[in-house]
Coordinates of C-alpha atoms in Angstrom, one line a residue:
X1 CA 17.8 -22.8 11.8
X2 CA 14.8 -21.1 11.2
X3 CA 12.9 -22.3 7.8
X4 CA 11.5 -19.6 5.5
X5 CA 7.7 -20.1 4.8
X6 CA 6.2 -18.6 1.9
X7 CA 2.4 -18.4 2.7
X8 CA -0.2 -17.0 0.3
X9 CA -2.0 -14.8 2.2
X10 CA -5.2 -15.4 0.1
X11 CA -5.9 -18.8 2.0
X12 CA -9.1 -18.2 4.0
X13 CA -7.3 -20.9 6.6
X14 CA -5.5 -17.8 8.8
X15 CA -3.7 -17.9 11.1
X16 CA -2.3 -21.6 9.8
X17 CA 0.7 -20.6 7.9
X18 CA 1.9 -23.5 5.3
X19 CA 4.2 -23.4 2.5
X20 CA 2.8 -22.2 -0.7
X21 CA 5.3 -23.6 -3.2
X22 CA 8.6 -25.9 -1.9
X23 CA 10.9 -23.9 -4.6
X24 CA 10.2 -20.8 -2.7
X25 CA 11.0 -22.2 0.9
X26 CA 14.5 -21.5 2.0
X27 CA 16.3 -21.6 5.0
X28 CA 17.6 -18.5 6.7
X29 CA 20.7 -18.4 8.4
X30 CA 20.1 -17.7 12.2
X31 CA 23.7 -16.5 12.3
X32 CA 24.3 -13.0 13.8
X33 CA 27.1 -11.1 12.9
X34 CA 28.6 -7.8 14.9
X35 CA 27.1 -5.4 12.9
X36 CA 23.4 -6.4 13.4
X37 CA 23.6 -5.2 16.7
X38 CA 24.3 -1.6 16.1
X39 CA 23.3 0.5 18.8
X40 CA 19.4 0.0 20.0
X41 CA 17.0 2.3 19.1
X42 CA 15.3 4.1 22.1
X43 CA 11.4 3.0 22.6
X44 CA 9.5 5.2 21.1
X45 CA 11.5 6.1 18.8
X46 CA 9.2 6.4 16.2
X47 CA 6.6 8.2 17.7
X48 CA 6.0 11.8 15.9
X49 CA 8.1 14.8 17.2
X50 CA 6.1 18.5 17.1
X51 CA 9.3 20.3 17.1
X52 CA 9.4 23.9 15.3
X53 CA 10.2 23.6 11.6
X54 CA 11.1 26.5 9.4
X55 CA 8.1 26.6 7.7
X56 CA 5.7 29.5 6.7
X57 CA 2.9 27.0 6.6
X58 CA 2.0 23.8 8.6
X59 CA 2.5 21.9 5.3
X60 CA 5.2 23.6 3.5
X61 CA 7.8 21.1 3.0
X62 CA 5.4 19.7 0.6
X63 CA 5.1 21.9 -1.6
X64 CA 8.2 23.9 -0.6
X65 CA 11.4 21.4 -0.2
X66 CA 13.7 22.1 2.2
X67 CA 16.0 21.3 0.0
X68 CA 15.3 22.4 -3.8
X69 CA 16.8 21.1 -7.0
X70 CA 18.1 24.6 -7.5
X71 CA 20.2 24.2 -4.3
X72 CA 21.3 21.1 -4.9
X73 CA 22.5 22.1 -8.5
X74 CA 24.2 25.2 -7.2
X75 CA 26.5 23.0 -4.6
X76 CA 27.3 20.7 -7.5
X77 CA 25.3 18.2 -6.9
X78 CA 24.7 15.4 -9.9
X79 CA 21.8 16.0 -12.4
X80 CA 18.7 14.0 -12.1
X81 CA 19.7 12.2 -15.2
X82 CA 22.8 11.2 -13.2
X83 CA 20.3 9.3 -10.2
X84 CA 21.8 11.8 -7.6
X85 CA 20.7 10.9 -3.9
X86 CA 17.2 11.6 -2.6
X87 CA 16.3 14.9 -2.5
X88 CA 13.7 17.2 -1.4
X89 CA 12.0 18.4 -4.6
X90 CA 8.5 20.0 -5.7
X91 CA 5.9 17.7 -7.3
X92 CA 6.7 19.3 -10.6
X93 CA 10.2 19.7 -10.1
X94 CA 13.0 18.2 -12.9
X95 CA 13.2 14.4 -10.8
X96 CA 9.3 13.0 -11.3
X97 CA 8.0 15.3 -14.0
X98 CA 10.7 15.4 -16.6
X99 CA 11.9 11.9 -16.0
X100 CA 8.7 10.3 -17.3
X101 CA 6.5 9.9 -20.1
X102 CA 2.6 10.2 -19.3
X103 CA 1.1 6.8 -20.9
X104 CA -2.8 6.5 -21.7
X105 CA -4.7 4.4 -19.2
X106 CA -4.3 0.7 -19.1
X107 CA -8.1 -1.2 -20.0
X108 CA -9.7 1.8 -19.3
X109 CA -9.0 1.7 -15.8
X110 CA -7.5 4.2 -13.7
X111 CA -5.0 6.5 -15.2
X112 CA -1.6 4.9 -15.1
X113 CA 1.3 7.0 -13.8
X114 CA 3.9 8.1 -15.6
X115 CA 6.1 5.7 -17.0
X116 CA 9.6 5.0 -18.3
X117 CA 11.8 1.9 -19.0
X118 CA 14.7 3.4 -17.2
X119 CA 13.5 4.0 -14.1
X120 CA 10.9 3.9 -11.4
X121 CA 9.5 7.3 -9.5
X122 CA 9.6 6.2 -5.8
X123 CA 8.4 8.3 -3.6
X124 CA 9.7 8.2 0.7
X125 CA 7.2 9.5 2.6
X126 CA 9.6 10.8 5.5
X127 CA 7.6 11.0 8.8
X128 CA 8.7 7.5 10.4
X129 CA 10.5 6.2 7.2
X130 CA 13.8 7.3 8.7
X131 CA 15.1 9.6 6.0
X132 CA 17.8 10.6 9.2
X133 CA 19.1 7.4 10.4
X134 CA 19.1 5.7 7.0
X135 CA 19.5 8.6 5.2
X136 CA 22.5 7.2 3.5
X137 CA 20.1 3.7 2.5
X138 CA 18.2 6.0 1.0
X139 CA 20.4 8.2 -0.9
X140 CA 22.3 4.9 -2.7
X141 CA 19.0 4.2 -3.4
X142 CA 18.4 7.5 -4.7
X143 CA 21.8 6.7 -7.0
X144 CA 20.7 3.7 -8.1
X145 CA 19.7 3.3 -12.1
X146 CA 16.3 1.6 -11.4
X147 CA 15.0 4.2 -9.5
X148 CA 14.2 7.8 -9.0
X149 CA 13.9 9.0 -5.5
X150 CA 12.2 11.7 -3.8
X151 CA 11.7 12.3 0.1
X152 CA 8.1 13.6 0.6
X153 CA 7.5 15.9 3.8
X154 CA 10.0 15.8 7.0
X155 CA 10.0 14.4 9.7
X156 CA 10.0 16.5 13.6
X157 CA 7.7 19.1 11.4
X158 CA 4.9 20.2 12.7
X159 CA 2.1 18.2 11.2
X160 CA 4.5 15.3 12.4
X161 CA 2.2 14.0 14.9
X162 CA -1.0 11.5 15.6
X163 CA -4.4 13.0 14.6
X164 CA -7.0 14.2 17.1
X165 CA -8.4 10.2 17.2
X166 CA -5.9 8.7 18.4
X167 CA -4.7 8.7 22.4
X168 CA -2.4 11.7 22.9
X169 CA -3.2 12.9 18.8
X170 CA -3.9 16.7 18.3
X171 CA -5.8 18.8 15.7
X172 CA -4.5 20.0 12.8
X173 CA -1.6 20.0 11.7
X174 CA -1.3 16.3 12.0
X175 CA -0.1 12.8 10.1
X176 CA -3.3 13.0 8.4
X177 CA -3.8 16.4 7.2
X178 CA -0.2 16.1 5.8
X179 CA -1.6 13.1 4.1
X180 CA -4.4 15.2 2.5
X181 CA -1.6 17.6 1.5
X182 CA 0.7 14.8 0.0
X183 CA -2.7 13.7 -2.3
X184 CA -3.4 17.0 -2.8
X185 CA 0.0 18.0 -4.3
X186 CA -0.1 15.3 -6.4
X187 CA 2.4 12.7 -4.9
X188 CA 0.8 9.6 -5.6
X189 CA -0.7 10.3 -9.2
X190 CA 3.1 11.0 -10.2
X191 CA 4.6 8.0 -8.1
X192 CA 5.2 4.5 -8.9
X193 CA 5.5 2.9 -5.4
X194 CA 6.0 4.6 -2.6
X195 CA 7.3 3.9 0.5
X196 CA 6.2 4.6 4.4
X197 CA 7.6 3.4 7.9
X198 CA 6.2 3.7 11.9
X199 CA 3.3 6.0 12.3
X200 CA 3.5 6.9 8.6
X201 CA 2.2 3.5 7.8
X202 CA -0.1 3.8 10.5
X203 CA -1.6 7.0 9.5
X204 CA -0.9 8.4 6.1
X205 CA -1.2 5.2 4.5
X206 CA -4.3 3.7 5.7
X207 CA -5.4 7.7 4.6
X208 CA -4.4 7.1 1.0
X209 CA -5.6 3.8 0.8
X210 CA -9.1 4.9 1.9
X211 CA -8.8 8.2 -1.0
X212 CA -7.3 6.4 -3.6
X213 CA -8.0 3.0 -3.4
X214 CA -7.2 0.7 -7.1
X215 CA -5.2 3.9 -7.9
X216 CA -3.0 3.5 -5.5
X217 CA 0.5 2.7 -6.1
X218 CA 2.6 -0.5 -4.7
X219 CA 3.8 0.7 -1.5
X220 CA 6.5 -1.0 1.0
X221 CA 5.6 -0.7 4.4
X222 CA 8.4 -0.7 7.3
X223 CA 7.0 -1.7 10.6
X224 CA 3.7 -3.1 8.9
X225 CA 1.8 -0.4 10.9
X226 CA -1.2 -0.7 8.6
X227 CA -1.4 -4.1 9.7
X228 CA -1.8 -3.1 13.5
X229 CA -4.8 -2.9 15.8
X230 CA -5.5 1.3 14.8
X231 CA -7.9 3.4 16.7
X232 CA -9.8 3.4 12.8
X233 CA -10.3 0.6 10.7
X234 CA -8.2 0.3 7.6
X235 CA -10.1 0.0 4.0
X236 CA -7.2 -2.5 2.5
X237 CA -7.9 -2.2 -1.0
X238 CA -8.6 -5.7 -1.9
X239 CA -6.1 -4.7 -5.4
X240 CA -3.3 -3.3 -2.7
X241 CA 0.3 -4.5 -4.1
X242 CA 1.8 -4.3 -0.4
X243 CA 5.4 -5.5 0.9
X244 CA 5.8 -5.5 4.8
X245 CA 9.3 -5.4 6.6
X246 CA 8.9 -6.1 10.6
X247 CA 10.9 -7.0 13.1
X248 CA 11.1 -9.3 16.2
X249 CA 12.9 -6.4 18.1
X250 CA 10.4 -3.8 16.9
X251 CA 8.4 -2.2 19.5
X252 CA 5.3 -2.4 17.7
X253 CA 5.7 -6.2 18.7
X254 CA 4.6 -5.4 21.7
X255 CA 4.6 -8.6 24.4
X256 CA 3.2 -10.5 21.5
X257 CA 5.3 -14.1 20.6
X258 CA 7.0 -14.4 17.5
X259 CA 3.5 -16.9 16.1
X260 CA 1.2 -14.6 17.5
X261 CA 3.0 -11.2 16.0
X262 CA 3.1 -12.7 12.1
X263 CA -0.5 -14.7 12.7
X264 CA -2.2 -11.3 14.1
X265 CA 0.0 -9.2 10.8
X266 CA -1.1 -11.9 8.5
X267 CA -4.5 -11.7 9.5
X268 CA -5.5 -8.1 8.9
X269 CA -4.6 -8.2 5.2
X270 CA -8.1 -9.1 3.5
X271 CA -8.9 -12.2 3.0
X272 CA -9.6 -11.2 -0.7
X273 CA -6.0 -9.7 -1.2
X274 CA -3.7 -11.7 -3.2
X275 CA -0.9 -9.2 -3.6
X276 CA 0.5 -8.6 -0.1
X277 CA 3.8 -10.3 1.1
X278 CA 5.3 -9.6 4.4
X279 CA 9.4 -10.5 5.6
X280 CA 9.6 -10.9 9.4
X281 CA 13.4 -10.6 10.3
X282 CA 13.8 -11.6 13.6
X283 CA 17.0 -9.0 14.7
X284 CA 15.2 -5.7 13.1
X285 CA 14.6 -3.1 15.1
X286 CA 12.0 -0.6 14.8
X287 CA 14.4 1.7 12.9
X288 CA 16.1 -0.9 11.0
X289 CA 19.5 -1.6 11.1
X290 CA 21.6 -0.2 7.8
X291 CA 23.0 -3.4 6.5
X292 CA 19.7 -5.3 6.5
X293 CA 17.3 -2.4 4.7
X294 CA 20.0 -1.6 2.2
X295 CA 20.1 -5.5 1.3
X296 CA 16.7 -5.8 1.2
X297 CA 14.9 -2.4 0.2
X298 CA 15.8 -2.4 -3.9
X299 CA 14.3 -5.9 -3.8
X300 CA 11.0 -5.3 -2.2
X301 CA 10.5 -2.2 -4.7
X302 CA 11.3 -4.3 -7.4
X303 CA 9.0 -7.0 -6.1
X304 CA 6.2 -5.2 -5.9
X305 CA 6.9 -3.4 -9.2
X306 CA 7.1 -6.5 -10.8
X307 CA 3.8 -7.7 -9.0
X308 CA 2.0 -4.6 -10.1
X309 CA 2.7 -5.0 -13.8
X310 CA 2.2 -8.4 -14.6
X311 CA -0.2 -9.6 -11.8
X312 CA 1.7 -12.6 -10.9
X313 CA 3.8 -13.6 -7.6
X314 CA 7.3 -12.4 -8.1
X315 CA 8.9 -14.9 -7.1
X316 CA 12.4 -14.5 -8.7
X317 CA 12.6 -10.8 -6.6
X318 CA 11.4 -13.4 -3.5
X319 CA 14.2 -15.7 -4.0
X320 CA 16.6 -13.1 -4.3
X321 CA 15.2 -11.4 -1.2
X322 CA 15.6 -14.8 0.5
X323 CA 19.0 -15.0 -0.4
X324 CA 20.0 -11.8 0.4
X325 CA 18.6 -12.0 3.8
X326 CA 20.6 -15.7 4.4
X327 CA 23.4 -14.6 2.9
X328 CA 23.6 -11.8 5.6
X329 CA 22.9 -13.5 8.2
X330 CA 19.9 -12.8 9.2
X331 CA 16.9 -14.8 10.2
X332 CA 13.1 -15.0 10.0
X333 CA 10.1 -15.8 7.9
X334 CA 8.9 -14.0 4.3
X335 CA 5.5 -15.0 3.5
X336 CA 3.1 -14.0 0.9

């Protein structure tokens, strides 16, 4: 069996991993059951699509959903005060503007978003998140009482591809300039975490980051593709409240071995960040498989929630991640 390290990633000692605190180490199972090895996604499957989208504008399903409230309410679908699943909605539509309570800025820092002890606004930034294959992840998610979901952007739309600086990228409209949009429409002020996937974490992310930077919201990030060697940089705010899901049958692995691939991922969050964890799960795919993001996605946004408000290691959300993932069946390393 494989043992569960918990490694702060603070410790200037990279890439030695040790265990930060034996009541957080705990052994996951490397058991594999029949459903873990649903069919294989194709490589590259998370590179960007520039297929045609209805859209009057290169942007337009960010500002304009492509699927409104108004729709969903006409086909009967539950209110927002019923947690219906994820849906498409303006930034000032009914889900993150009338569902919280604007609060005055904490220590006189940046303004804190809005805020309510039902639930959390998270926001699913679709281009690589898969908001197709896992649509159905998402819209439990969406159903659940803790949180209030809202897909941001599509994926296969036209800005759905890598910027000019990167091999094969193109000009506008691109992952970036739909990452200008996202900011500009207000996406992050109103969110509470948010979450990205494949080139989304690669691109829109690191974008954020560099625009918003202690403003910024926790973020889960599937595939860890901020933590990748990028054509640019990445300006990790040193205050980032990050949780990283990847995979040891993810393509962004590359040829790399299983050390190597967490050491070089552990190594490009700042030395000075204290507020990053990262769960390698050995059978993940690039798009991960159902069973495992459902298990473990409510937990990483309540971890780094939780991490967030009170400044502290979560480590009751970390134990219950661990579990969940053992219990499963699942195997690999969660480190922070």
């Amino acid at each position: 069996a494989r043992r569960a390290r918990l490694t702060a990633l603070s410790d200037h000692r990279r890439p030695a991993m040790q265990p930060s605190s034996p009541s957080l180490a705990g052994l996951l199972s490397p058991q594999q059951r029949a459903h873990h090895a649903a069919s294989p996604t194709k490589r590259g499957a998370g590179t960007p699509h520039g297929a045609a989208a209805h859209a009057t504008t290169p942007h337009a399903h960010v500002a304009t959903p492509s699927r409104s409230v108004a729709a969903a309410a006409a086909a009967g679908a539950a209110t927002p005060q019923g947690h219906a699943a994820a849906t498409y909605t303006p930034i000032h539509g009914p889900r993150h503007h009338l569902n919280f309570l604007a609060v005055p800025p904490d220590g006189g820092g940046a303004a804190a978003p809005p805020h309510t002890s039902q639930a959390a606004a998270v926001s699913v930034v679709a281009p690589g998140a898969g908001t197709g294959i896992n649509g159905a992840v998402y819209t439990e998610l969406g159903r659940d009482p803790r949180f209030v979901v809202d897909i941001v952007g599509r994926s296969r739309a036209p800005y759905d591809c890598y910027p000019e600086w990167w091999q094969g990228g193109k000009t506008e409209p691109n992952l970036a300039s739909f990452a200008e949009e996202v900011l500009q429409q207000g996406w992050v002020d109103k969110s509470h975490c948010l979450i990205f996937g494949s080139r989304g974490g690669q691109v829109i992310l690191p974008y954020c980051w560099e625009r918003k930077r202690e403003s910024m919201p926790p973020v889960v990030c599937i595939n860890g593709g901020c933590a990748m060697s990028l054509p640019r940089p990445v300006n990790w705010p040193a205050s980032a409240v990050s949780f990283l899901l990847i995979g040891g049958q993810d393509n962004f692995r590359g040829a790399a071995s299983v050390e190597r691939y967490i050491a070089e991922t552990q190594g490009r969050v700042p030395p000075c960040n204290g507020t990053t964890a990262i769960l390698y799960v050995q059978e993940m795919q690039h798009m991960p498989q159902a069973p495992l993001l459902r298990a473990v996605l409510p937990l990483m946004l309540q971890a780094v929630l939780s991490w967030k408000a009170i400044g502290v290691p979560p480590r009751e959300e970390l134990r219950l991640i661990l579990a969940a993932v053992s219990k499963d069946g699942w195997s690999g390393r969660l480190l922070y």
